[in-house]
Tab-separated table of C-alpha atoms in Angstrom:
chain	number	residue	atom	x	y	z
A	977	MET	CA	0.000	0.000	0.000
A	978	SER	CA	2.735	2.485	0.944
A	979	ARG	CA	4.522	1.742	-2.325
A	980	ILE	CA	1.392	2.652	-4.306
A	981	LEU	CA	1.018	5.945	-2.442
A	982	VAL	CA	4.664	6.871	-2.912
A	983	CYS	CA	4.582	6.095	-6.646
A	984	LEU	CA	1.409	8.084	-7.202
A	985	ALA	CA	2.720	11.027	-5.216
A	986	ALA	CA	5.886	10.985	-7.301
A	987	LEU	CA	3.847	11.102	-10.525
A	988	GLY	CA	1.943	14.072	-9.156
A	989	LEU	CA	5.153	15.948	-8.408
A	990	LEU	CA	6.397	15.339	-11.927
A	991	LEU	CA	3.260	16.845	-13.402
A	992	ALA	CA	2.912	19.677	-10.928
A	993	GLY	CA	6.466	21.023	-11.153
A	994	PRO	CA	9.191	21.405	-8.527
A	995	VAL	CA	7.401	23.897	-6.299
A	996	ALA	CA	3.816	22.623	-6.472
A	997	ALA	CA	1.706	23.094	-3.378
A	998	ARG	CA	0.449	19.886	-1.821
A	999	ALA	CA	-2.955	19.379	-0.244
A	1000	ALA	CA	-2.710	18.953	3.531
A	1001	ASP	CA	-5.229	16.138	3.978
A	1002	PRO	CA	-6.101	14.407	0.709
A	1003	SER	CA	-8.900	11.873	0.570
A	1004	VAL	CA	-7.769	8.295	0.078
A	1005	VAL	CA	-9.286	5.831	-2.380
A	1006	THR	CA	-9.602	2.639	-0.333
A	1007	SER	CA	-11.480	0.312	-2.664
A	1008	ILE	CA	-12.292	-0.112	-6.367
A	1009	ARG	CA	-14.684	-2.904	-7.355
A	1010	ILE	CA	-16.399	-3.883	-10.587
A	1011	THR	CA	-19.225	-6.355	-11.144
A	1012	SER	CA	-21.386	-7.245	-14.128
A	1013	GLU	CA	-25.118	-7.801	-13.764
A	1014	GLY	CA	-27.493	-8.229	-16.651
A	1015	GLU	CA	-26.659	-5.747	-19.385
A	1016	ALA	CA	-24.460	-3.431	-17.322
A	1017	ASP	CA	-21.118	-3.069	-15.541
A	1018	HIS	CA	-21.152	-1.556	-12.047
A	1019	LEU	CA	-17.999	0.182	-10.789
A	1020	VAL	CA	-17.836	1.249	-7.132
A	1021	VAL	CA	-15.082	3.544	-5.789
A	1022	GLU	CA	-14.917	4.102	-2.022
A	1023	LEU	CA	-12.907	6.812	-0.269
A	1024	ASP	CA	-12.015	7.936	3.216
A	1025	GLY	CA	-12.827	11.627	2.971
A	1026	ALA	CA	-14.736	13.892	0.612
A	1027	ALA	CA	-14.882	13.672	-3.169
A	1028	ASP	CA	-16.486	15.578	-6.029
A	1029	PRO	CA	-16.020	13.351	-9.088
A	1030	GLN	CA	-15.601	14.825	-12.558
A	1031	MET	CA	-15.872	12.626	-15.627
A	1032	LEU	CA	-14.802	12.882	-19.237
A	1033	ALA	CA	-15.898	10.765	-22.205
A	1034	LEU	CA	-13.382	10.246	-25.021
A	1035	LYS	CA	-13.635	8.463	-28.365
A	1036	ASN	CA	-11.277	6.681	-30.766
A	1037	PRO	CA	-10.923	4.553	-28.733
A	1038	PHE	CA	-13.809	4.832	-26.275
A	1039	ARG	CA	-12.564	5.792	-22.812
A	1040	LEU	CA	-13.908	7.232	-19.574
A	1041	THR	CA	-11.932	9.133	-16.972
A	1042	LEU	CA	-13.008	9.766	-13.394
A	1043	ASP	CA	-11.107	12.615	-11.688
A	1044	LEU	CA	-10.996	13.343	-7.957
A	1045	ASP	CA	-9.287	16.487	-6.668
A	1046	ASP	CA	-7.193	16.297	-3.482
A	1047	ALA	CA	-7.127	12.518	-3.543
A	1048	LEU	CA	-4.591	9.689	-3.561
A	1049	SER	CA	-5.110	5.967	-4.037
A	1050	ALA	CA	-4.318	3.070	-1.758
A	1051	ALA	CA	-6.564	0.699	-3.687
A	1052	VAL	CA	-5.709	-2.286	-5.858
A	1053	LEU	CA	-7.226	-2.197	-9.329
A	1054	PRO	CA	-9.889	-4.861	-9.943
A	1055	ASP	CA	-9.745	-7.670	-12.487
A	1056	VAL	CA	-11.909	-6.726	-15.472
A	1057	LYS	CA	-11.820	-10.032	-17.358
A	1058	SER	CA	-15.516	-10.672	-16.708
A	1059	ALA	CA	-16.636	-7.097	-17.402
A	1060	ARG	CA	-19.023	-6.588	-20.311
A	1061	PHE	CA	-17.813	-3.165	-21.429
A	1062	VAL	CA	-14.571	-2.349	-19.580
A	1063	ARG	CA	-11.433	-3.548	-21.358
A	1064	SER	CA	-8.832	-2.214	-18.904
A	1065	ILE	CA	-8.436	0.143	-15.937
A	1066	LYS	CA	-5.458	2.331	-15.009
A	1067	GLN	CA	-4.919	4.881	-12.257
A	1068	GLY	CA	-2.534	7.781	-11.695
A	1069	LEU	CA	-2.329	11.495	-10.944
A	1070	ALA	CA	-3.374	14.018	-13.591
A	1071	GLY	CA	-2.071	17.011	-11.639
A	1072	PRO	CA	-1.294	18.178	-8.101
A	1073	ASN	CA	-3.303	15.750	-5.937
A	1074	ARG	CA	-5.772	15.138	-8.777
A	1075	TYR	CA	-6.393	11.403	-8.909
A	1076	ARG	CA	-7.549	9.865	-12.181
A	1077	LEU	CA	-9.123	6.502	-12.925
A	1078	LEU	CA	-8.940	5.703	-16.646
A	1079	MET	CA	-11.218	3.060	-18.163
A	1080	GLU	CA	-10.712	1.813	-21.705
A	1081	LEU	CA	-13.993	0.501	-23.084
A	1082	LYS	CA	-14.919	-2.125	-25.638
A	1083	GLY	CA	-17.430	0.200	-27.258
A	1084	PRO	CA	-19.884	3.038	-26.557
A	1085	VAL	CA	-21.861	2.929	-23.318
A	1086	ARG	CA	-24.545	4.947	-21.555
A	1087	PRO	CA	-22.880	6.008	-18.285
A	1088	ASP	CA	-24.553	7.112	-15.071
A	1089	VAL	CA	-22.753	8.137	-11.877
A	1090	GLU	CA	-24.054	8.593	-8.325
A	1091	LEU	CA	-22.371	10.014	-5.251
A	1092	LYS	CA	-23.129	9.181	-1.627
A	1093	ARG	CA	-21.454	10.864	1.367
A	1094	GLU	CA	-21.904	9.578	4.906
A	1095	ASP	CA	-19.835	9.467	8.130
A	1096	GLY	CA	-16.776	11.067	6.533
A	1097	LYS	CA	-16.669	8.547	3.690
A	1098	THR	CA	-17.643	8.775	0.026
A	1099	ARG	CA	-19.028	6.127	-2.303
A	1100	ILE	CA	-19.051	6.675	-6.084
A	1101	SER	CA	-21.197	4.300	-8.122
A	1102	LEU	CA	-20.765	4.228	-11.879
A	1103	THR	CA	-23.121	2.204	-14.051
A	1104	LEU	CA	-22.185	1.452	-17.645
A	1105	ALA	CA	-25.081	0.213	-19.747
A	1106	LYS	CA	-25.144	-0.706	-23.415
A	1107	GLY	CA	-25.503	2.390	-25.543
A	1108	LYS	CA	-25.033	3.982	-28.911
A	1109	GLU	CA	-22.300	6.431	-29.765
A	1110	ALA	CA	-24.745	9.292	-29.222
A	1111	ASP	CA	-25.265	8.076	-25.625
A	1112	PHE	CA	-21.564	8.352	-24.858
A	1113	THR	CA	-21.727	11.542	-22.821
A	1114	VAL	CA	-21.206	12.175	-19.134
A	1115	ALA	CA	-22.629	14.756	-16.756
A	1116	ALA	CA	-19.967	17.046	-15.299
A	1117	ARG	CA	-21.101	16.223	-11.769
A	1118	ALA	CA	-22.440	13.074	-10.167
A	1119	ARG	CA	-25.980	12.878	-8.805
A	1120	ASP	CA	-25.739	13.273	-5.041
A	1121	VAL	CA	-27.834	10.616	-3.287
A	1122	SER	CA	-26.429	11.270	0.184
A	1123	PRO	CA	-28.903	11.216	3.097
A	1124	ALA	CA	-28.234	14.927	3.783
A	1125	ALA	CA	-28.226	16.047	0.148
A	1126	HIS	CA	-30.720	18.782	-0.678
A	1127	GLY	CA	-30.342	18.562	-4.441
A	1128	ALA	CA	-29.002	22.102	-4.860
A	1129	PRO	CA	-25.924	22.459	-7.063
A	1130	ALA	CA	-22.718	23.574	-5.421
A	1131	PRO	CA	-22.141	27.309	-5.857
A	1132	SER	CA	-19.719	28.059	-8.631
A	1133	GLY	CA	-16.623	30.080	-7.806
A	1134	PRO	CA	-14.958	32.829	-9.815
A	1135	PHE	CA	-13.495	32.151	-13.229
A	1136	VAL	CA	-9.714	31.998	-12.820
A	1137	VAL	CA	-7.490	33.348	-15.587
A	1138	VAL	CA	-3.701	33.114	-15.361
A	1139	ILE	CA	-1.835	35.901	-17.146
A	1140	ASP	CA	1.690	34.944	-18.193
A	1141	PRO	CA	3.983	37.838	-19.165
A	1142	GLY	CA	6.605	35.987	-21.203
A	1143	HIS	CA	10.319	35.947	-20.323
A	1144	GLY	CA	11.718	37.882	-17.337
A	1145	GLY	CA	14.834	38.107	-15.221
A	1146	VAL	CA	17.895	36.784	-16.982
A	1147	ASP	CA	15.717	35.900	-19.977
A	1148	ARG	CA	15.213	39.257	-21.698
A	1149	GLY	CA	13.361	37.825	-24.693
A	1150	ALA	CA	13.510	39.737	-27.956
A	1151	THR	CA	15.094	43.182	-28.395
A	1152	GLY	CA	13.489	45.889	-30.502
A	1153	GLU	CA	15.045	48.168	-33.122
A	1154	LYS	CA	15.331	50.911	-30.484
A	1155	GLY	CA	16.562	48.593	-27.736
A	1156	THR	CA	13.207	47.790	-26.126
A	1157	GLU	CA	13.337	44.538	-24.148
A	1158	GLU	CA	10.443	42.145	-24.690
A	1159	LYS	CA	10.287	41.105	-21.042
A	1160	ALA	CA	9.420	44.685	-20.046
A	1161	VAL	CA	6.731	45.031	-22.719
A	1162	ASN	CA	5.137	41.726	-21.722
A	1163	LEU	CA	5.041	42.669	-18.043
A	1164	ALA	CA	3.609	46.131	-18.694
A	1165	PHE	CA	0.864	44.674	-20.860
A	1166	GLY	CA	0.173	41.899	-18.349
A	1167	LEU	CA	-0.341	44.449	-15.573
A	1168	ALA	CA	-2.590	46.518	-17.873
A	1169	LEU	CA	-4.642	43.408	-18.624
A	1170	ARG	CA	-4.985	42.612	-14.922
A	1171	GLU	CA	-6.241	46.140	-14.351
A	1172	ALA	CA	-8.743	45.830	-17.201
A	1173	LEU	CA	-10.034	42.530	-15.814
A	1174	SER	CA	-10.612	44.090	-12.383
A	1175	ALA	CA	-13.816	45.565	-13.851
A	1176	PHE	CA	-15.356	42.079	-13.938
A	1177	PRO	CA	-16.225	40.758	-10.439
A	1178	ASN	CA	-16.621	37.172	-11.688
A	1179	ILE	CA	-12.998	37.054	-12.896
A	1180	LYS	CA	-10.108	36.162	-10.595
A	1181	VAL	CA	-6.651	36.974	-11.977
A	1182	GLU	CA	-3.406	35.261	-11.106
A	1183	MET	CA	-0.071	36.109	-12.721
A	1184	THR	CA	2.966	33.957	-13.323
A	1185	ARG	CA	5.114	36.985	-12.522
A	1186	GLU	CA	4.462	40.532	-11.301
A	1187	ASP	CA	8.031	41.796	-11.572
A	1188	ASP	CA	11.282	41.149	-13.432
A	1189	THR	CA	11.559	37.499	-12.389
A	1190	PHE	CA	12.628	34.462	-14.402
A	1191	ILE	CA	10.020	31.676	-14.447
A	1192	PRO	CA	10.789	28.416	-16.323
A	1193	LEU	CA	8.296	27.252	-18.928
A	1194	ASN	CA	7.190	24.143	-17.022
A	1195	GLU	CA	6.545	26.205	-13.908
A	1196	ARG	CA	4.401	28.697	-15.812
A	1197	ALA	CA	2.106	25.860	-16.886
A	1198	ALA	CA	2.201	24.382	-13.366
A	1199	ILE	CA	1.018	27.702	-11.911
A	1200	ALA	CA	-2.070	27.495	-14.110
A	1201	ARG	CA	-2.783	23.906	-13.026
A	1202	ARG	CA	-2.396	24.699	-9.344
A	1203	ALA	CA	-4.743	27.657	-9.729
A	1204	LYS	CA	-7.281	25.375	-11.472
A	1205	ALA	CA	-7.432	28.071	-14.115
A	1206	GLY	CA	-10.202	28.248	-16.678
A	1207	LEU	CA	-7.834	30.000	-19.088
A	1208	PHE	CA	-4.083	30.596	-19.465
A	1209	VAL	CA	-2.912	33.556	-21.577
A	1210	SER	CA	0.800	33.909	-22.381
A	1211	LEU	CA	1.843	37.359	-23.643
A	1212	HIS	CA	4.709	37.975	-26.075
A	1213	ALA	CA	6.191	40.572	-28.445
A	1214	ASP	CA	8.905	38.850	-30.455
A	1215	SER	CA	11.423	39.982	-33.019
A	1216	ILE	CA	11.730	38.291	-36.366
A	1217	ARG	CA	14.006	38.581	-39.369
A	1218	PHE	CA	11.181	39.968	-41.526
A	1219	LYS	CA	11.365	43.638	-40.499
A	1220	ASP	CA	8.199	44.584	-42.375
A	1221	LEU	CA	6.075	41.983	-40.593
A	1222	ARG	CA	3.686	43.480	-38.043
A	1223	GLY	CA	0.366	42.714	-36.404
A	1224	ALA	CA	-1.007	40.526	-33.626
A	1225	THR	CA	-1.287	36.727	-33.744
A	1226	VAL	CA	-3.086	34.247	-31.478
A	1227	TYR	CA	-1.512	30.794	-31.150
A	1228	THR	CA	-2.861	27.527	-29.799
A	1229	LEU	CA	-0.997	24.294	-29.138
A	1230	SER	CA	-0.388	21.697	-31.832
A	1231	GLU	CA	2.270	19.059	-32.334
A	1232	LYS	CA	2.763	20.173	-35.943
A	1233	ALA	CA	3.197	23.876	-36.624
A	1234	SER	CA	0.564	25.448	-38.871
A	1235	ASP	CA	3.270	27.209	-40.896
A	1236	GLY	CA	6.958	28.133	-40.975
A	1237	LEU	CA	6.514	31.327	-38.966
A	1238	ALA	CA	4.687	29.500	-36.195
A	1239	ARG	CA	7.379	26.831	-36.099
A	1240	GLU	CA	10.167	29.422	-35.935
A	1241	LEU	CA	8.516	31.319	-33.097
A	1242	ALA	CA	7.806	28.148	-31.133
A	1243	GLU	CA	11.440	27.088	-31.416
A	1244	SER	CA	12.522	30.501	-30.189
A	1245	GLU	CA	10.103	30.568	-27.253
A	1246	ASN	CA	10.837	26.970	-26.278
A	1247	SER	CA	14.522	27.822	-25.952
A	1248	ALA	CA	13.768	30.127	-23.005
A	1249	ASP	CA	14.517	27.298	-20.575
A	1250	ARG	CA	18.210	27.451	-21.497
A	1251	PHE	CA	18.357	29.900	-18.575
A	1252	ALA	CA	16.876	27.324	-16.157
A	1253	GLY	CA	18.816	24.773	-14.145
A	1254	ALA	CA	18.495	21.046	-14.691
A	1255	GLU	CA	16.001	20.772	-11.814
A	1256	TRP	CA	13.405	22.591	-13.924
A	1257	ASP	CA	13.705	20.300	-16.910
A	1258	GLN	CA	11.278	17.738	-15.545
A	1259	ASP	CA	8.610	15.863	-17.430
A	1260	ALA	CA	6.627	12.640	-17.164
A	1261	PRO	CA	6.689	11.013	-20.590
A	1262	GLU	CA	5.558	7.669	-19.254
A	1263	ILE	CA	2.091	9.021	-18.486
A	1264	HIS	CA	1.651	11.385	-21.397
A	1265	ASP	CA	-0.023	8.784	-23.591
A	1266	ILE	CA	-2.602	8.175	-20.881
A	1267	LEU	CA	-3.217	11.638	-19.489
A	1268	VAL	CA	-1.936	14.524	-21.574
A	1269	ASP	CA	-3.290	13.240	-24.880
A	1270	LEU	CA	-6.664	12.535	-23.272
A	1271	VAL	CA	-7.130	15.904	-21.648
A	1272	ARG	CA	-5.885	17.718	-24.733
A	1273	GLN	CA	-8.988	16.541	-26.580
A	1274	GLU	CA	-11.120	18.284	-23.965
A	1275	THR	CA	-9.109	21.488	-23.647
A	1276	GLU	CA	-8.191	22.084	-27.278
A	1277	GLY	CA	-11.799	22.834	-28.189
A	1278	PHE	CA	-11.980	25.552	-25.536
A	1279	SER	CA	-8.577	26.909	-26.581
A	1280	GLU	CA	-9.663	27.097	-30.218
A	1281	HIS	CA	-12.959	28.741	-29.262
A	1282	PHE	CA	-11.241	31.480	-27.286
A	1283	ALA	CA	-8.497	32.014	-29.878
A	1284	LEU	CA	-10.958	32.460	-32.736
A	1285	SER	CA	-13.192	34.750	-30.652
A	1286	LEU	CA	-10.200	36.866	-29.635
A	1287	VAL	CA	-9.033	37.245	-33.235
A	1288	GLY	CA	-12.494	38.500	-34.148
A	1289	GLU	CA	-12.570	40.988	-31.262
A	1290	LEU	CA	-9.086	42.312	-32.089
A	1291	LYS	CA	-10.107	42.834	-35.702
A	1292	THR	CA	-13.326	44.588	-34.698
A	1293	GLY	CA	-11.380	46.761	-32.269
A	1294	GLY	CA	-9.069	48.013	-34.981
A	1295	VAL	CA	-5.959	46.138	-33.863
A	1296	SER	CA	-3.591	45.268	-36.715
A	1297	LEU	CA	-3.382	41.517	-37.382
A	1298	ILE	CA	-0.976	39.517	-39.532
A	1299	ASN	CA	-2.277	37.345	-42.354
A	1300	ASN	CA	-3.928	34.193	-40.960
A	1301	PRO	CA	-3.829	35.555	-37.383
A	1302	LYS	CA	-5.000	32.281	-35.797
A	1303	ARG	CA	-2.035	29.876	-35.912
A	1304	SER	CA	-0.678	26.931	-33.924
A	1305	ALA	CA	2.623	25.314	-32.962
A	1306	GLY	CA	4.230	23.240	-30.224
A	1307	PHE	CA	4.739	25.953	-27.597
A	1308	ARG	CA	5.851	24.304	-24.361
A	1309	VAL	CA	4.263	27.011	-22.233
A	1310	LEU	CA	0.822	25.969	-23.544
A	1311	ARG	CA	1.123	22.348	-22.455
A	1312	ALA	CA	-0.879	22.510	-19.208
A	1313	PRO	CA	-2.955	19.387	-19.895
A	1314	ASP	CA	-6.191	20.518	-18.264
A	1315	VAL	CA	-6.172	24.292	-18.865
A	1316	PRO	CA	-7.290	25.958	-22.121
A	1317	SER	CA	-4.258	27.980	-23.186
A	1318	VAL	CA	-3.298	30.525	-25.841
A	1319	LEU	CA	-0.191	32.522	-26.658
A	1320	VAL	CA	-0.887	36.081	-27.790
A	1321	GLU	CA	1.789	37.648	-29.963
A	1322	MET	CA	0.876	41.307	-29.454
A	1323	GLY	CA	3.183	42.451	-32.240
A	1324	TYR	CA	6.813	42.437	-33.347
A	1325	LEU	CA	9.529	44.565	-31.794
A	1326	SER	CA	11.541	44.036	-34.966
A	1327	ASN	CA	9.172	46.445	-36.730
A	1328	GLU	CA	10.046	50.041	-35.842
A	1329	GLU	CA	6.484	51.346	-36.019
A	1330	GLU	CA	5.114	48.460	-34.012
A	1331	GLU	CA	7.794	48.909	-31.365
A	1332	LYS	CA	6.354	52.392	-30.753
A	1333	LEU	CA	2.877	50.955	-30.302
A	1334	LEU	CA	3.988	48.136	-28.020
A	1335	THR	CA	5.632	50.613	-25.640
A	1336	SER	CA	2.671	53.023	-25.659
A	1337	PRO	CA	0.597	52.947	-22.439
A	1338	GLU	CA	-2.448	54.118	-24.404
A	1339	TRP	CA	-2.123	51.279	-26.925
A	1340	GLN	CA	-1.546	48.762	-24.139
A	1341	LYS	CA	-4.697	49.950	-22.355
A	1342	LYS	CA	-6.749	49.744	-25.559
A	1343	VAL	CA	-5.657	46.196	-26.436
A	1344	ALA	CA	-5.882	45.069	-22.798
A	1345	SER	CA	-9.505	46.229	-22.724
A	1346	ILE	CA	-10.310	44.179	-25.837
A	1347	LEU	CA	-8.590	41.113	-24.425
A	1348	ALA	CA	-10.353	41.536	-21.071
A	1349	ARG	CA	-13.777	41.627	-22.742
A	1350	SER	CA	-12.903	38.505	-24.699
A	1351	ILE	CA	-11.864	36.701	-21.515
A	1352	GLU	CA	-15.078	37.714	-19.741
A	1353	ALA	CA	-17.153	36.486	-22.695
A	1354	PHE	CA	-15.236	33.204	-22.649
A	1355	SER	CA	-15.930	32.813	-18.919
A	1356	ARG	CA	-19.659	33.088	-19.647
A	1357	HIS	CA	-19.310	30.542	-22.462
A	1358	ARG	CA	-17.609	28.113	-20.077
A	1359	SER	CA	-20.330	28.672	-17.479
A	1360	ILE	CA	-23.055	27.824	-20.002
A	1361	VAL	CA	-21.202	24.694	-21.149
A	1362	ASP	CA	-20.629	23.551	-17.565
A	1363	GLN	CA	-24.279	24.119	-16.642
A	1364	ARG	CA	-25.444	22.094	-19.634
A	1365	GLY	CA	-23.112	19.306	-18.615
A	1366	SER	CA	-24.516	19.347	-15.075
A	1367	ASN	CA	-28.115	18.855	-16.230
């Protein structure tokens, strides 16, 4: 049992980064059982402590994940040889103290999950019945059948956005034609964006840095995961060899760059960790196939939605955009597996006219206001999607 806990905790540290905060008293999964009766599989997960299960349905192949925040496992996985629909079960941590149970299925099912809390313990009951592909959806929250449950949904908290002013400290980033340092532009714009977002009471802002501090790429993503952010926005103002190129660009994550410019910029930004020590160059490749690729399917849709909406708002607001302003590439800073993330290239310091704009407080305030409105609109979109999933 102790070996299981130690291994799972180690996986969580790998995902969370070197300075991740740990929950003081996580709940402990004590038992996982599966039985088959009639035309359904019944999975029961029992915990010492509280739990609020979140589930995700994935296709090609068909899979279900059950996530529990602030939880660790001391349970042995059950034998699924006699299960009708479950092909295999795996468990691990998908983030700081976020436990995940991953079920690979033999085909589409109609899932139903119930939650019962009593005497400091939690029981999660998942029923998998035969279904069509259209049935393969899961409510965001389990139905609470506890004796003391009143049926009212838990109040939703503020929408958390993490603002990431790129570079900082020893990493100066790009340098403009007139000597402007990118790290200073990014920070000034990040602070202007935080100020613009203060007008929206439902938005909570956290920043990866508030001063001239170096933050490694992995830690920037880890900050967003620890904050349980609904959106991560990384701000940049690069230089490029094409001096005439100017205009804003919004990037999302993809393994293959959408074009040569996107690939070149990603390579440049990904090299920022040359300033970091070896202790920051941590990753967990052995669980990426199970966790990162799964969650990416959920988050990439939200990332794309926000990126496209932002491009439209920037255009409407009169902000200059490059050709094909929505692009994608393998930016490491966007790899938080469970947080929709975009990288906003505000412009290019290598263009003399754009360098003047990027250093203008008036321009920064104007663009920050547009970006803030886009973030607030996205928060409402997420709220609607989450409410639909809860019904």
